[in-house]
PDB file of C-alpha atoms in Angstrom:
ATOM      1  CA  UNK A   1      20.410  -8.020 -22.266  1.00  0.00           C
ATOM      2  CA  UNK A   2      17.313  -5.959 -21.507  1.00  0.00           C
ATOM      3  CA  UNK A   3      17.515  -2.276 -22.352  1.00  0.00           C
ATOM      4  CA  UNK A   4      16.969   0.255 -19.621  1.00  0.00           C
ATOM      5  CA  UNK A   5      13.491   1.805 -19.666  1.00  0.00           C
ATOM      6  CA  UNK A   6      13.626   5.615 -19.614  1.00  0.00           C
ATOM      7  CA  UNK A   7      12.331   7.065 -16.356  1.00  0.00           C
ATOM      8  CA  UNK A   8       9.747   9.155 -18.192  1.00  0.00           C
ATOM      9  CA  UNK A   9       8.128   6.059 -19.726  1.00  0.00           C
ATOM     10  CA  UNK A  10       5.709   5.510 -16.796  1.00  0.00           C
ATOM     11  CA  UNK A  11       4.791   9.219 -17.012  1.00  0.00           C
ATOM     12  CA  UNK A  12       3.824   8.772 -20.668  1.00  0.00           C
ATOM     13  CA  UNK A  13       1.874   5.625 -19.801  1.00  0.00           C
ATOM     14  CA  UNK A  14       0.028   7.341 -16.933  1.00  0.00           C
ATOM     15  CA  UNK A  15      -0.715  10.374 -19.125  1.00  0.00           C
ATOM     16  CA  UNK A  16      -2.151   8.129 -21.837  1.00  0.00           C
ATOM     17  CA  UNK A  17      -4.378   6.285 -19.346  1.00  0.00           C
ATOM     18  CA  UNK A  18      -5.595   9.578 -17.871  1.00  0.00           C
ATOM     19  CA  UNK A  19      -6.167  10.973 -21.368  1.00  0.00           C
ATOM     20  CA  UNK A  20      -8.182   7.889 -22.345  1.00  0.00           C
ATOM     21  CA  UNK A  21     -10.270   8.216 -19.164  1.00  0.00           C
ATOM     22  CA  UNK A  22     -10.924  11.899 -19.879  1.00  0.00           C
ATOM     23  CA  UNK A  23     -11.954  11.103 -23.453  1.00  0.00           C
ATOM     24  CA  UNK A  24     -14.342   8.417 -22.190  1.00  0.00           C
ATOM     25  CA  UNK A  25     -15.784  10.595 -19.398  1.00  0.00           C
ATOM     26  CA  UNK A  26     -16.307  13.615 -21.670  1.00  0.00           C
ATOM     27  CA  UNK A  27     -17.565  11.714 -24.724  1.00  0.00           C
ATOM     28  CA  UNK A  28     -21.212  12.622 -24.178  1.00  0.00           C
ATOM     29  CA  UNK A  29     -20.694  16.325 -23.491  1.00  0.00           C
ATOM     30  CA  UNK A  30     -20.020  17.695 -26.979  1.00  0.00           C
ATOM     31  CA  UNK A  31     -16.247  18.153 -26.978  1.00  0.00           C
ATOM     32  CA  UNK A  32     -12.898  16.493 -26.474  1.00  0.00           C
ATOM     33  CA  UNK A  33     -10.472  16.559 -23.570  1.00  0.00           C
ATOM     34  CA  UNK A  34      -8.059  18.573 -25.725  1.00  0.00           C
ATOM     35  CA  UNK A  35     -10.781  21.129 -26.412  1.00  0.00           C
ATOM     36  CA  UNK A  36     -11.453  21.243 -22.666  1.00  0.00           C
ATOM     37  CA  UNK A  37      -7.771  22.053 -22.023  1.00  0.00           C
ATOM     38  CA  UNK A  38      -7.865  24.839 -24.604  1.00  0.00           C
ATOM     39  CA  UNK A  39     -11.097  26.257 -23.158  1.00  0.00           C
ATOM     40  CA  UNK A  40      -9.505  26.175 -19.706  1.00  0.00           C
ATOM     41  CA  UNK A  41      -6.556  28.222 -20.974  1.00  0.00           C
ATOM     42  CA  UNK A  42      -8.887  30.679 -22.727  1.00  0.00           C
ATOM     43  CA  UNK A  43     -10.817  31.058 -19.475  1.00  0.00           C
ATOM     44  CA  UNK A  44      -7.666  31.581 -17.368  1.00  0.00           C
ATOM     45  CA  UNK A  45      -5.786  34.032 -19.567  1.00  0.00           C
ATOM     46  CA  UNK A  46      -6.361  37.746 -19.089  1.00  0.00           C
ATOM     47  CA  UNK A  47      -6.042  38.395 -22.833  1.00  0.00           C
ATOM     48  CA  UNK A  48      -6.988  35.114 -24.549  1.00  0.00           C
ATOM     49  CA  UNK A  49      -5.907  35.671 -28.122  1.00  0.00           C
ATOM     50  CA  UNK A  50      -4.865  32.649 -30.196  1.00  0.00           C
ATOM     51  CA  UNK A  51      -1.189  33.635 -30.048  1.00  0.00           C
ATOM     52  CA  UNK A  52      -1.135  33.584 -26.230  1.00  0.00           C
ATOM     53  CA  UNK A  53      -3.303  30.448 -25.954  1.00  0.00           C
ATOM     54  CA  UNK A  54      -1.083  28.653 -28.448  1.00  0.00           C
ATOM     55  CA  UNK A  55       2.029  29.730 -26.559  1.00  0.00           C
ATOM     56  CA  UNK A  56       0.603  28.452 -23.259  1.00  0.00           C
ATOM     57  CA  UNK A  57      -0.115  25.071 -24.836  1.00  0.00           C
ATOM     58  CA  UNK A  58       3.008  24.900 -27.031  1.00  0.00           C
ATOM     59  CA  UNK A  59       0.920  24.882 -30.205  1.00  0.00           C
ATOM     60  CA  UNK A  60       2.147  26.239 -33.513  1.00  0.00           C
ATOM     61  CA  UNK A  61       0.208  29.069 -35.158  1.00  0.00           C
ATOM     62  CA  UNK A  62      -1.177  26.579 -37.673  1.00  0.00           C
ATOM     63  CA  UNK A  63      -2.301  24.093 -35.008  1.00  0.00           C
ATOM     64  CA  UNK A  64      -3.892  26.882 -32.966  1.00  0.00           C
ATOM     65  CA  UNK A  65      -5.695  28.208 -36.045  1.00  0.00           C
ATOM     66  CA  UNK A  66      -7.115  24.740 -36.692  1.00  0.00           C
ATOM     67  CA  UNK A  67      -8.140  24.442 -33.032  1.00  0.00           C
ATOM     68  CA  UNK A  68      -9.958  27.798 -33.152  1.00  0.00           C
ATOM     69  CA  UNK A  69     -11.833  26.619 -36.252  1.00  0.00           C
ATOM     70  CA  UNK A  70     -12.803  23.369 -34.502  1.00  0.00           C
ATOM     71  CA  UNK A  71     -13.927  25.207 -31.362  1.00  0.00           C
ATOM     72  CA  UNK A  72     -16.099  27.549 -33.452  1.00  0.00           C
ATOM     73  CA  UNK A  73     -17.544  24.674 -35.471  1.00  0.00           C
ATOM     74  CA  UNK A  74     -18.380  22.838 -32.222  1.00  0.00           C
ATOM     75  CA  UNK A  75     -20.031  26.006 -30.869  1.00  0.00           C
ATOM     76  CA  UNK A  76     -17.638  26.184 -27.908  1.00  0.00           C
ATOM     77  CA  UNK A  77     -16.373  29.710 -28.616  1.00  0.00           C
ATOM     78  CA  UNK A  78     -18.212  32.718 -29.983  1.00  0.00           C
ATOM     79  CA  UNK A  79     -18.179  33.385 -33.725  1.00  0.00           C
ATOM     80  CA  UNK A  80     -15.514  35.764 -34.958  1.00  0.00           C
ATOM     81  CA  UNK A  81     -16.260  39.462 -34.557  1.00  0.00           C
ATOM     82  CA  UNK A  82     -13.086  40.473 -36.374  1.00  0.00           C
ATOM     83  CA  UNK A  83     -13.708  42.849 -39.257  1.00  0.00           C
ATOM     84  CA  UNK A  84     -10.059  43.499 -40.041  1.00  0.00           C
ATOM     85  CA  UNK A  85      -6.583  42.682 -38.800  1.00  0.00           C
ATOM     86  CA  UNK A  86      -4.993  39.377 -37.980  1.00  0.00           C
ATOM     87  CA  UNK A  87      -7.097  36.453 -36.814  1.00  0.00           C
ATOM     88  CA  UNK A  88      -4.229  35.331 -34.582  1.00  0.00           C
ATOM     89  CA  UNK A  89      -4.690  38.436 -32.415  1.00  0.00           C
ATOM     90  CA  UNK A  90      -8.488  38.193 -32.075  1.00  0.00           C
ATOM     91  CA  UNK A  91      -9.934  37.872 -28.563  1.00  0.00           C
ATOM     92  CA  UNK A  92     -11.395  34.383 -27.946  1.00  0.00           C
ATOM     93  CA  UNK A  93     -14.650  34.239 -25.967  1.00  0.00           C
ATOM     94  CA  UNK A  94     -16.324  31.108 -24.630  1.00  0.00           C
ATOM     95  CA  UNK A  95     -19.890  30.556 -25.785  1.00  0.00           C
ATOM     96  CA  UNK A  96     -22.603  29.381 -23.395  1.00  0.00           C
ATOM     97  CA  UNK A  97     -21.957  25.826 -24.665  1.00  0.00           C
ATOM     98  CA  UNK A  98     -18.223  26.358 -24.158  1.00  0.00           C
ATOM     99  CA  UNK A  99     -18.760  27.503 -20.568  1.00  0.00           C
ATOM    100  CA  UNK A 100     -20.969  24.476 -19.910  1.00  0.00           C
ATOM    101  CA  UNK A 101     -18.445  22.093 -21.470  1.00  0.00           C
ATOM    102  CA  UNK A 102     -15.609  23.696 -19.484  1.00  0.00           C
ATOM    103  CA  UNK A 103     -17.621  23.256 -16.280  1.00  0.00           C
ATOM    104  CA  UNK A 104     -18.138  19.557 -17.095  1.00  0.00           C
ATOM    105  CA  UNK A 105     -14.444  19.234 -17.996  1.00  0.00           C
ATOM    106  CA  UNK A 106     -13.387  20.713 -14.672  1.00  0.00           C
ATOM    107  CA  UNK A 107     -15.778  18.428 -12.780  1.00  0.00           C
ATOM    108  CA  UNK A 108     -14.214  15.475 -14.591  1.00  0.00           C
ATOM    109  CA  UNK A 109     -10.722  16.730 -13.758  1.00  0.00           C
ATOM    110  CA  UNK A 110     -11.706  17.087 -10.100  1.00  0.00           C
ATOM    111  CA  UNK A 111     -12.952  13.489 -10.023  1.00  0.00           C
ATOM    112  CA  UNK A 112      -9.785  12.188 -11.641  1.00  0.00           C
ATOM    113  CA  UNK A 113      -7.738  14.213  -9.155  1.00  0.00           C
ATOM    114  CA  UNK A 114      -9.680  12.640  -6.271  1.00  0.00           C
ATOM    115  CA  UNK A 115      -9.032   9.202  -7.792  1.00  0.00           C
ATOM    116  CA  UNK A 116      -5.304   9.944  -8.082  1.00  0.00           C
ATOM    117  CA  UNK A 117      -5.178  11.175  -4.486  1.00  0.00           C
ATOM    118  CA  UNK A 118      -6.657   7.847  -3.419  1.00  0.00           C
ATOM    119  CA  UNK A 119      -3.949   6.048  -5.392  1.00  0.00           C
ATOM    120  CA  UNK A 120      -0.823   8.064  -4.503  1.00  0.00           C
ATOM    121  CA  UNK A 121      -1.884  10.527  -1.798  1.00  0.00           C
ATOM    122  CA  UNK A 122      -2.242  14.300  -1.860  1.00  0.00           C
ATOM    123  CA  UNK A 123       1.426  15.079  -1.172  1.00  0.00           C
ATOM    124  CA  UNK A 124       2.679  12.795  -3.945  1.00  0.00           C
ATOM    125  CA  UNK A 125       0.167  14.271  -6.397  1.00  0.00           C
ATOM    126  CA  UNK A 126       1.236  17.800  -5.425  1.00  0.00           C
ATOM    127  CA  UNK A 127       4.881  16.816  -6.005  1.00  0.00           C
ATOM    128  CA  UNK A 128       3.945  15.352  -9.396  1.00  0.00           C
ATOM    129  CA  UNK A 129       2.145  18.588 -10.284  1.00  0.00           C
ATOM    130  CA  UNK A 130       5.143  20.752  -9.428  1.00  0.00           C
ATOM    131  CA  UNK A 131       7.590  18.420 -11.180  1.00  0.00           C
ATOM    132  CA  UNK A 132       5.407  18.305 -14.293  1.00  0.00           C
ATOM    133  CA  UNK A 133       5.042  22.079 -14.195  1.00  0.00           C
ATOM    134  CA  UNK A 134       8.825  22.447 -14.063  1.00  0.00           C
ATOM    135  CA  UNK A 135       9.228  20.012 -16.972  1.00  0.00           C
ATOM    136  CA  UNK A 136       6.664  21.890 -19.069  1.00  0.00           C
ATOM    137  CA  UNK A 137       8.433  25.196 -18.403  1.00  0.00           C
ATOM    138  CA  UNK A 138      11.859  23.651 -18.866  1.00  0.00           C
ATOM    139  CA  UNK A 139      10.836  22.365 -22.288  1.00  0.00           C
ATOM    140  CA  UNK A 140       9.784  25.858 -23.322  1.00  0.00           C
ATOM    141  CA  UNK A 141       6.038  26.046 -22.672  1.00  0.00           C
ATOM    142  CA  UNK A 142       4.385  28.713 -20.546  1.00  0.00           C
ATOM    143  CA  UNK A 143       1.548  27.336 -18.404  1.00  0.00           C
ATOM    144  CA  UNK A 144      -1.350  29.834 -18.170  1.00  0.00           C
ATOM    145  CA  UNK A 145      -1.472  29.719 -14.387  1.00  0.00           C
ATOM    146  CA  UNK A 146       1.003  30.338 -11.591  1.00  0.00           C
ATOM    147  CA  UNK A 147       2.888  27.355 -10.174  1.00  0.00           C
ATOM    148  CA  UNK A 148       1.536  27.957  -6.669  1.00  0.00           C
ATOM    149  CA  UNK A 149      -2.198  27.555  -7.392  1.00  0.00           C
ATOM    150  CA  UNK A 150      -2.151  23.770  -7.373  1.00  0.00           C
ATOM    151  CA  UNK A 151      -4.639  22.271  -4.983  1.00  0.00           C
ATOM    152  CA  UNK A 152      -5.503  25.745  -3.677  1.00  0.00           C
ATOM    153  CA  UNK A 153      -9.030  24.531  -3.023  1.00  0.00           C
ATOM    154  CA  UNK A 154      -9.815  22.530   0.046  1.00  0.00           C
ATOM    155  CA  UNK A 155     -10.661  18.945  -0.842  1.00  0.00           C
ATOM    156  CA  UNK A 156     -14.251  19.304   0.389  1.00  0.00           C
ATOM    157  CA  UNK A 157     -14.762  22.330  -1.907  1.00  0.00           C
ATOM    158  CA  UNK A 158     -14.071  20.276  -5.056  1.00  0.00           C
ATOM    159  CA  UNK A 159     -17.325  19.373  -6.720  1.00  0.00           C
TER     160      UNK A 159
END
């Protein structure tokens, strides 16, 4: 007898394929797709300190600390200006390279979104966004953007 396949299995498969495509598309731009996601959160948050960024991405303090080190080493965020206090509460600022990489990341995301719209349609993709958003929140994460901003841009404004 064949075991039932969990309904989330195709979601994991699709996420892996999208992740692989992002990695491939961003390979020549000086960062990873994960770093692009972190830079996006830093850019969106009003007070982007590691604690809040880590919370938005469901990262432990240790994982976020390692990510901050990697982002600094890659030149994607500004060097630390902290002279005292806790590193976990230090404001994170994108460097010029970080802003450029984030711009390229968002262009890549826009292209993948256009590709997905061609595959499943805009309404289905919007439903997937809202469902995924609810899952992320339901599992305890706090996305750094409101649920209602999805696809706020007109399709012809996406570059």
